[in-house]
Amino acid sequence: MEPIQALQKYFGYDRFRHQQEAIIQNVLAGRDVIVLMPTGGGKSLCYQLPAMLLDGLTIVISPLIALMKDQVDSLNVNGIPAAFLNSSQSEDEQAAITQKLRNNQIKLLYLAPERLFRSGSTLIGFLKSLPVCLVAIDEAHCISHWGHDFRPEYLMLSGLKKEFPQIPVIALTATADKLTRKDILEKLNLSDPAEFVSSFNRANITYRVIPKKNSINQLLEFLNERKEDSGIIYCLSRNSTGELAADLKAEGYSAAAYHAGMEQAEKAKNQEAFLRDEIKIIVATIAFGMGINKSNVRYVVHADLPKNIEGYYQETGRAGRDGLPSDALLLYSYSDASKLQRFAKVEGNEEQSAIMLKKLDDMVKYAQLKTCRRQYLMQYFDETFPAGCGSCDVCLSEVKKFDGTLIAQKALSAVARLKESFGNTYIIDFLRGSKREKIREEHKQLRTFGVGADIHRADWFRYIRELVAQGYLQVTDDAFPVLKLTNKSDAVLKGLQKVELIASQTMEERRPEAPPFETALLNELKMIRRDIAANENVPAYIVLSDAALVEMATYLPQTLDELRLVSGFGDVKLARYGREFLIPVKSYCVKNGLSSRIHQKRYALKQQLKTKQPTTKLRSSDTRAESFSMYRSGKSVQEIAAARGMVATTIEGHLSYFIQTGEMDVLELVEQEKIPAIKDAVESYGHEKLSPLKEVLGDNYSYGEIRAVISWMNRRA
Ligand code: ADP
Ligand code: ZN
């Protein structure tokens, strides 16, 4: 079987991520391999899939019982025979597993390193009698003093190559730095390993920092929009985890605390409840997280400043392992920074203190950044990365407000002076002191004439629109709309009312569009998943990822064959749960008069396959033509965008090209009435930049329409 077929059959995925395919090829070829991939990148698959293709047993070394259990549950749910041996099991359980190993009924065996190499252990002798074909070392950075979770027992793994000289080893970690990597290679004694280093960028995580003022209110505001989501809130002190969890509970959230000082049983209970979605929010110290594979953590909040970027990145990385959009929020205060500074000083160890302080300083710099946060993070980990990621708060330049009272007064008094009988263009030209003949001579004599010359024309249009939106001005709905004062205007003119305006233009447009899934259906599917998970006694995300549910609620599969195309449905899951999930999808469709949209997924898949091979990569002219031909076949821009996995504005861009060539009529994309206004704006502002045009034209005009008209104005005669 080819790896790609095994990927579909056992895991239900249609393509490899990152460098998975190349890694797997190397493992199958019997080479030692070291893999550096960010959390959620899909490291496990790099040994789990070869384990299914190779003859014999794969041994997986893993540091934590919780981690082993999670992985084994996931594999079993996919019908893959896997087991672990650890101290939590009874003699009988262990004997049963040993028997299965003898009978070659297990493909993957999870072990802690001390289990394997403990002196006097007979396990290693037993394993040598089995057909072992691969050893995987998960969390390989635990072998290094440089890493942040050094585990002395991992040092025992240096004996691995002696005991199993012929068996290939794959070592995996999400810790990127060079020192740790070198350490891993040396200590494991790998022979000429193939190294795979993925980008550590987590594209689906949006990074935000807000100044900490009243943290509980700020948190509540953040959580209010995420009521259905799972998240982790990190605090610095044990006490504050308990307090915050209690506060959140009092506000009606399902939250629990977690820190190293709690009773073992209570910790386990809270963690388990979080994994099973019975508790949505865990409020924890950084003791929580290692070994948490929960894939549907939608946000990670740092309520206090972390000590360094390494820890911060690791912790935020626990969000969005399933690849769906997720959030990282940091509440920053200067007093946190100075508190940590005091802690960072290690008595009698100047060198150590200096390193810790430098790391803290880098963390503070991050919090105060005025440039792209993602770029800073990537550069911190020695990766070059362009600025302008489009999904950090700086890039999204979230609406910044400023005191616009003076501006408002100028605008309102202009409206008053001109006797409330002119439209916004005239008012603005008047404010800017335009030399145009259009402005009447008598108006040029007024004192208000030209008082707003320092403000850009496009900005004036925006401010006026905001003043209208805030009710300080109104627009008549005549054929020639006129600006008038309102009953709120007077207070502003008299200086009794402050007015806030939005400072820089926002880039909200660039925020990735949310997939058009059916929300009600998604909630139903989540309930079904929860019931199945409870029956099988595993966390919900092990039954199916959120991503799989979202796909179902998007593409609305009607048959098992269609469901097979949904990410995460391998052969076994399809047979086990397929029917159960199809029932609500079908009845939802009947109730709402919807039908399957699985063709969109099929189409997207075909595109992905096409773009995957570099030789057949679509040239820009081809990709335009593709959109155009889909449009001609009757699909809407939205449908094409969904099918091609692109955003609508990209498709509109493609189509505009054909307006310019004359193959498409502008009226296909823009209503006739809208054309004169766009044309007007283009003629006064030029067409180099779209955003000022959009500003001037307002919400009724889309980027797509503006671009279409520009193309039409530039069309080849
Ligand atoms: P890591 O160990 O690198 O943090 P995991 O191995 O836990 O990441 O994988 C993260 C998630 O991504 C899991 O839910 C996994 O099933 C999923 N995944 C892995 N590879 C793929 C793939 N090729 N396509 C879709 N999902 C994948
Ligand atoms: Zn950015």
Coordinates of C-alpha atoms and ligand atoms in Angstrom, one line a residue, residues 7 13-17 20 37-45 71 138 293 295 321-322 545 567, ligand 1:
L7 CA -3.3 7.9 5.2
Y13 CA -7.0 12.3 5.8
D14 CA -6.6 13.2 2.2
R15 CA -3.1 14.7 2.1
F16 CA 0.1 15.0 4.1
R17 CA 0.9 18.1 6.0
Q20 CA 5.1 14.3 6.7
M37 CA 7.8 20.3 13.9
P38 CA 5.6 22.8 15.9
T39 CA 2.9 21.5 18.2
G40 CA -0.1 20.4 16.3
G41 CA 2.0 19.9 13.2
G42 CA 1.3 16.2 13.0
K43 CA 4.4 14.5 14.3
S44 CA 2.6 11.4 15.6
L45 CA 1.6 10.4 12.1
Q71 CA -2.4 8.4 21.8
D138 CA 8.5 11.4 21.2
N293 CA -3.1 16.6 23.2
S295 CA -7.0 19.2 19.7
R321 CA -3.9 21.7 17.1
D322 CA -6.8 20.7 14.8
S545 CA -11.8 16.4 15.7
S567 CA -11.3 14.7 6.9
Ligands
ADP1 P1 2.0 17.1 17.3 O1 2.3 15.8 18.0 O2 3.0 17.5 16.2 O3 1.7 18.2 18.2 P2 -0.3 15.6 16.4 O4 0.5 14.5 15.9 O5 -1.0 15.5 17.7 O6 0.6 16.9 16.5 O7 -1.3 16.1 15.3 C1 -2.2 17.2 15.5 C2 -3.5 16.9 14.9 O8 -3.4 17.0 13.5 C3 -4.1 15.6 15.2 O9 -5.5 15.7 15.5 C4 -3.8 14.8 14.0 O10 -4.7 13.7 13.8 C5 -4.0 15.8 12.9 N1 -3.2 15.5 11.7 C6 -2.0 15.0 11.6 N2 -1.6 14.8 10.3 C7 -2.7 15.3 9.5 C8 -2.9 15.3 8.1 N3 -2.1 15.0 7.2 N4 -4.1 15.8 7.7 C9 -5.1 16.2 8.6 N5 -4.9 16.2 10.0 C10 -3.7 15.7 10.4

